[in-house]
Tab-separated table of C-alpha atoms and ligand atoms in Angstrom:
chain	number	residue	atom	x	y	z
A	1	MET	CA	-0.037	3.268	-17.076
A	2	ILE	CA	-2.607	4.645	-14.660
A	3	GLU	CA	-2.981	8.450	-14.647
A	4	LYS	CA	-4.206	10.837	-11.918
A	5	THR	CA	-4.974	8.047	-9.535
A	6	VAL	CA	-6.064	8.853	-6.000
A	7	PHE	CA	-5.214	6.063	-3.564
A	8	ALA	CA	-7.185	6.126	-0.305
A	9	HIS	CA	-4.285	5.540	2.083
A	10	ARG	CA	-5.012	2.606	4.444
A	11	GLY	CA	-8.638	2.997	3.284
A	12	LEU	CA	-10.518	6.133	4.254
A	13	ASN	CA	-8.496	6.298	7.440
A	14	THR	CA	-9.669	9.728	8.594
A	15	LEU	CA	-13.284	8.515	8.934
A	16	ALA	CA	-12.785	4.866	9.939
A	17	PRO	CA	-9.981	2.910	11.645
A	18	GLU	CA	-7.086	2.483	9.215
A	19	ASN	CA	-6.636	-0.774	7.298
A	20	THR	CA	-10.006	-2.254	8.330
A	21	MET	CA	-12.783	-3.454	6.040
A	22	ALA	CA	-14.818	-0.485	7.323
A	23	ALA	CA	-12.136	1.904	6.019
A	24	PHE	CA	-12.031	0.106	2.638
A	25	ARG	CA	-15.840	0.124	2.369
A	26	LEU	CA	-16.007	3.848	3.189
A	27	ALA	CA	-13.332	4.573	0.576
A	28	HIS	CA	-15.286	2.670	-2.060
A	29	GLU	CA	-18.620	4.230	-1.051
A	30	SER	CA	-17.113	7.737	-1.191
A	31	GLY	CA	-16.064	7.180	-4.808
A	32	ALA	CA	-12.428	6.042	-4.473
A	33	LYS	CA	-11.355	3.731	-7.280
A	34	TRP	CA	-8.128	2.701	-5.537
A	35	ILE	CA	-7.089	2.017	-1.960
A	36	GLU	CA	-3.634	1.503	-0.470
A	37	THR	CA	-2.991	-1.037	2.243
A	38	ASP	CA	-0.159	-2.799	4.093
A	39	VAL	CA	0.277	-6.562	4.439
A	40	ASP	CA	2.402	-8.952	6.493
A	41	ILE	CA	2.308	-12.622	7.491
A	42	ILE	CA	1.494	-14.565	10.681
A	43	SER	CA	2.716	-17.974	11.850
A	44	ASP	CA	0.136	-20.108	10.010
A	45	GLY	CA	0.866	-18.368	6.694
A	46	THR	CA	-2.217	-16.117	6.694
A	47	ILE	CA	-1.530	-12.755	5.062
A	48	ILE	CA	-2.959	-10.062	7.310
A	49	ILE	CA	-3.500	-6.344	6.853
A	50	CYS	CA	-1.703	-4.130	9.367
A	51	HIS	CA	0.622	-1.163	8.975
A	52	ASP	CA	2.851	-1.648	12.026
A	53	THR	CA	4.852	-4.698	13.100
A	54	THR	CA	3.179	-4.445	16.501
A	55	LEU	CA	-0.477	-4.258	17.475
A	56	ASP	CA	-0.009	-1.446	20.004
A	57	ARG	CA	-1.086	1.599	17.994
A	58	THR	CA	-4.185	0.350	16.143
A	59	THR	CA	-5.720	-2.466	18.243
A	60	ASP	CA	-6.639	-3.446	21.811
A	61	HIS	CA	-3.563	-5.737	21.991
A	62	SER	CA	0.149	-5.064	22.185
A	63	GLY	CA	3.265	-6.790	20.918
A	64	GLY	CA	3.983	-8.473	17.611
A	65	TYR	CA	1.759	-10.755	15.535
A	66	TYR	CA	4.327	-13.011	13.820
A	67	GLU	CA	3.687	-15.840	16.310
A	68	MET	CA	-0.111	-15.605	16.041
A	69	THR	CA	-2.575	-17.744	14.081
A	70	ALA	CA	-5.741	-16.726	12.210
A	71	SER	CA	-7.885	-17.619	15.227
A	72	ASP	CA	-5.769	-15.348	17.478
A	73	ILE	CA	-6.189	-12.496	14.977
A	74	GLU	CA	-9.988	-12.893	15.055
A	75	LYS	CA	-9.992	-12.013	18.767
A	76	ILE	CA	-8.323	-8.652	18.183
A	77	ASP	CA	-10.380	-5.456	18.134
A	78	ALA	CA	-8.927	-3.017	15.580
A	79	GLY	CA	-11.730	-0.451	15.801
A	80	SER	CA	-12.431	0.596	19.410
A	81	TRP	CA	-9.294	2.735	19.647
A	82	PHE	CA	-10.738	4.884	16.823
A	83	SER	CA	-14.332	5.190	18.069
A	84	LYS	CA	-17.070	3.189	19.806
A	85	GLN	CA	-18.894	3.009	16.485
A	86	TYR	CA	-16.162	0.709	15.151
A	87	ALA	CA	-15.856	-1.575	18.193
A	88	GLY	CA	-15.292	-5.136	17.017
A	89	GLU	CA	-13.697	-4.267	13.646
A	90	LYS	CA	-11.151	-6.954	12.826
A	91	LEU	CA	-7.696	-6.920	11.327
A	92	PRO	CA	-8.653	-8.068	7.821
A	93	THR	CA	-6.867	-10.765	5.873
A	94	LEU	CA	-5.685	-10.137	2.324
A	95	ARG	CA	-8.112	-12.896	1.317
A	96	GLN	CA	-11.048	-10.843	2.645
A	97	LEU	CA	-9.835	-7.748	0.822
A	98	VAL	CA	-9.440	-9.642	-2.468
A	99	ASP	CA	-13.010	-10.963	-2.083
A	100	TYR	CA	-14.233	-7.390	-1.535
A	101	MET	CA	-12.269	-6.159	-4.563
A	102	ASN	CA	-13.814	-8.886	-6.730
A	103	GLU	CA	-17.265	-7.990	-5.437
A	104	THR	CA	-16.958	-4.225	-5.999
A	105	GLY	CA	-14.274	-3.702	-8.669
A	106	LEU	CA	-12.156	-1.684	-6.216
A	107	ASN	CA	-8.446	-1.584	-7.199
A	108	ALA	CA	-5.580	-1.713	-4.698
A	109	ASN	CA	-1.964	-0.891	-4.045
A	110	ILE	CA	-0.736	-3.708	-1.836
A	111	GLU	CA	2.302	-2.560	0.155
A	112	ILE	CA	4.273	-5.524	1.475
A	113	LYS	CA	5.824	-4.670	4.824
A	114	SER	CA	9.489	-5.404	5.343
A	115	ASN	CA	9.068	-8.530	7.465
A	116	GLU	CA	11.542	-8.630	10.364
A	117	ALA	CA	11.394	-12.394	11.062
A	118	GLY	CA	13.954	-13.547	8.510
A	119	ALA	CA	14.297	-14.902	4.987
A	120	GLU	CA	12.031	-17.944	5.365
A	121	MET	CA	9.089	-15.875	6.555
A	122	THR	CA	9.782	-13.209	3.935
A	123	HIS	CA	9.626	-15.854	1.177
A	124	ALA	CA	6.363	-17.168	2.674
A	125	LEU	CA	5.006	-13.598	2.699
A	126	ILE	CA	5.908	-13.053	-0.971
A	127	ASP	CA	4.423	-16.425	-2.005
A	128	GLY	CA	1.302	-15.812	0.075
A	129	VAL	CA	0.705	-12.417	-1.517
A	130	ILE	CA	1.193	-13.812	-5.035
A	131	ALA	CA	-1.262	-16.649	-4.274
A	132	GLU	CA	-3.940	-14.321	-2.896
A	133	LEU	CA	-3.596	-11.848	-5.775
A	134	ALA	CA	-4.000	-14.721	-8.254
A	135	ARG	CA	-7.619	-14.871	-7.034
A	136	LEU	CA	-8.325	-11.377	-8.421
A	137	ASP	CA	-10.887	-11.435	-11.163
A	138	GLY	CA	-10.952	-8.001	-12.784
A	139	PRO	CA	-9.605	-5.396	-10.345
A	140	GLU	CA	-6.151	-3.946	-10.923
A	141	VAL	CA	-3.314	-4.165	-8.459
A	142	ILE	CA	0.091	-2.601	-7.858
A	143	VAL	CA	2.470	-4.252	-5.376
A	144	SER	CA	4.895	-1.947	-3.586
A	145	SER	CA	7.481	-2.160	-0.835
A	146	PHE	CA	10.282	-0.206	0.793
A	147	ASN	CA	12.101	-3.565	0.894
A	148	LEU	CA	13.476	-3.564	-2.649
A	149	VAL	CA	15.111	-6.991	-2.241
A	150	LEU	CA	11.703	-8.458	-1.430
A	151	LEU	CA	10.195	-6.583	-4.380
A	152	TYR	CA	12.904	-7.948	-6.705
A	153	ILE	CA	12.139	-11.524	-5.641
A	154	LEU	CA	8.401	-10.956	-6.082
A	155	LYS	CA	8.860	-9.625	-9.624
A	156	GLN	CA	11.087	-12.611	-10.508
A	157	LYS	CA	8.364	-14.984	-9.286
A	158	ALA	CA	5.410	-13.047	-10.707
A	159	PRO	CA	6.523	-10.894	-13.667
A	160	HIS	CA	2.881	-10.196	-14.538
A	161	LEU	CA	2.420	-8.095	-11.369
A	162	SER	CA	2.963	-4.318	-11.627
A	163	ILE	CA	5.372	-3.128	-8.960
A	164	GLY	CA	6.145	0.220	-7.365
A	165	ALA	CA	9.438	0.928	-5.575
A	166	LEU	CA	8.812	2.940	-2.409
A	167	TYR	CA	11.376	5.590	-1.532
A	168	GLU	CA	11.787	7.871	1.447
A	169	THR	CA	13.376	11.124	0.315
A	170	CYS	CA	16.451	10.414	2.462
A	171	ALA	CA	17.023	7.090	0.625
A	172	LEU	CA	16.607	8.423	-2.906
A	173	TYR	CA	20.205	8.306	-4.120
A	174	ASP	CA	21.381	8.746	-7.700
A	175	ASP	CA	21.331	4.975	-8.267
A	176	TRP	CA	17.508	5.023	-8.531
A	177	ARG	CA	17.605	4.454	-12.309
A	178	SER	CA	19.776	1.330	-11.955
A	179	ILE	CA	17.571	0.024	-9.153
A	180	LEU	CA	14.308	0.574	-11.033
A	181	GLU	CA	15.805	-1.107	-14.087
A	182	LEU	CA	17.030	-4.104	-12.069
A	183	LEU	CA	13.612	-4.396	-10.433
A	184	LYS	CA	11.765	-4.015	-13.743
A	185	ALA	CA	9.632	-1.546	-11.787
A	186	ASP	CA	6.534	-0.053	-13.370
A	187	TYR	CA	6.270	2.767	-10.812
A	188	ILE	CA	8.333	4.751	-8.383
A	189	HIS	CA	6.522	5.773	-5.183
A	190	PRO	CA	8.520	8.714	-3.799
A	191	GLU	CA	7.837	10.572	-0.554
A	192	ASP	CA	6.244	13.984	-1.136
A	193	THR	CA	8.657	15.868	1.144
A	194	GLY	CA	11.211	17.690	-1.014
A	195	LEU	CA	9.876	16.314	-4.292
A	196	THR	CA	10.445	18.785	-7.135
A	197	ARG	CA	8.982	19.279	-10.576
A	198	ALA	CA	12.389	18.418	-12.081
A	199	LYS	CA	12.530	15.105	-10.210
A	200	VAL	CA	9.011	14.109	-11.282
A	201	LYS	CA	10.038	14.887	-14.888
A	202	GLU	CA	13.198	12.761	-14.560
A	203	PHE	CA	11.121	9.819	-13.313
A	204	ARG	CA	8.540	10.185	-16.076
A	205	ASP	CA	11.235	10.622	-18.745
A	206	PHE	CA	12.802	7.411	-17.456
A	207	GLY	CA	9.512	5.704	-18.272
A	208	VAL	CA	7.953	4.876	-14.922
A	209	GLY	CA	4.725	6.065	-13.332
A	210	VAL	CA	5.082	8.304	-10.270
A	211	ASN	CA	2.749	7.777	-7.298
A	212	VAL	CA	3.554	10.142	-4.429
A	213	TRP	CA	2.901	9.619	-0.686
A	214	THR	CA	1.376	11.041	1.462
A	215	VAL	CA	-0.395	14.087	0.015
A	216	ASN	CA	-3.058	15.592	2.264
A	217	SER	CA	-3.813	18.822	0.397
A	218	ALA	CA	-5.917	19.173	-2.755
A	219	GLU	CA	-3.645	22.021	-3.948
A	220	ARG	CA	-0.489	19.924	-3.632
A	221	ALA	CA	-2.226	17.002	-5.332
A	222	ASN	CA	-3.167	19.277	-8.240
A	223	GLU	CA	0.398	20.628	-8.462
A	224	LEU	CA	1.877	17.117	-8.512
A	225	PHE	CA	-0.550	15.996	-11.231
A	226	ASN	CA	0.338	19.111	-13.278
A	227	TRP	CA	4.008	18.107	-12.930
A	228	GLY	CA	3.232	14.691	-14.378
A	229	ALA	CA	2.696	12.550	-11.281
A	230	THR	CA	0.429	9.608	-12.104
A	231	GLY	CA	-1.001	9.192	-8.607
A	232	ILE	CA	-1.098	10.319	-4.997
A	233	PHE	CA	-1.665	8.456	-1.744
A	234	THR	CA	-3.889	10.495	0.545
A	235	ASP	CA	-5.705	10.353	3.863
A	236	ILE	CA	-8.446	12.627	2.438
A	237	ALA	CA	-9.503	10.787	-0.725
A	238	HIS	CA	-13.112	11.879	-0.082
A	239	GLN	CA	-12.072	15.558	-0.385
A	240	ILE	CA	-10.102	15.199	-3.609
A	241	ASN	CA	-11.902	15.400	-6.925
A	242	GLN	CA	-11.563	12.045	-8.724
B	1	LIG	O1	2.390	3.254	0.115
B	1	LIG	C1	2.495	4.602	0.449
B	1	LIG	C2	2.672	4.787	1.933
B	1	LIG	O2	1.681	4.033	2.592
B	1	LIG	C3	4.028	4.375	2.409
B	1	LIG	O3	4.243	4.642	3.751
B	1	LIG	O4	4.344	4.076	6.145
B	1	LIG	O5	2.182	4.818	5.159
B	1	LIG	O6	3.091	2.571	4.638
B	1	LIG	P1	3.439	3.997	4.975
B	2	LIG	MG1	1.534	1.896	3.296
């Protein structure tokens, strides 16, 4: 069980465009041991890194990427929107991130997005992630998702992978114990909003690690760790003592 882990959320996304290799490099260079990132799949089976299901917010393109191929993705600029300095940054593939992890020893929470293109593509996404993560040679990984059905299938196919069940506060009903047990989850990843000391204790007493998102204050991070949280996802990893 990892303890007091600081996950640089989407890389060091306050200083570089989120979910780009530049953001992962900056996280590593600023001392982060773990990053968090989001993955989905495109039409040729390539697993790409992108938070949203459309390109509108974080690239120079708009619309979805499900129909695209790897060569289409290479033409997309995912850095200019952030600053001129990052013009030409690409949407990375999971393969590129795994290579970087192997090179540097950086660890990662891989959040699998809830693919909206149906069961076939969701299975391809799960299989693609498992195949890419099999190339890891040393670094640690946690796989998380808000899509708990997807996470269940992944754990059935790859029981060796540690998994974290993502919960928004509004979806955290009293069946969480049953769900975590069915999933064979190693971690719960609850939203910070409304999270109490008592709840963190219940999770830890149940036997899972607790990694909280998204915590952008050093004081709140300290409080959560003192309550027994095992990790926090943060946009300011460089400002939090690790
Ligand atoms: O994995 C923690 C956090 O990233 C979950 O929310 O929307 O930032 O992917 P989101
Ligand atoms: Mg995420």
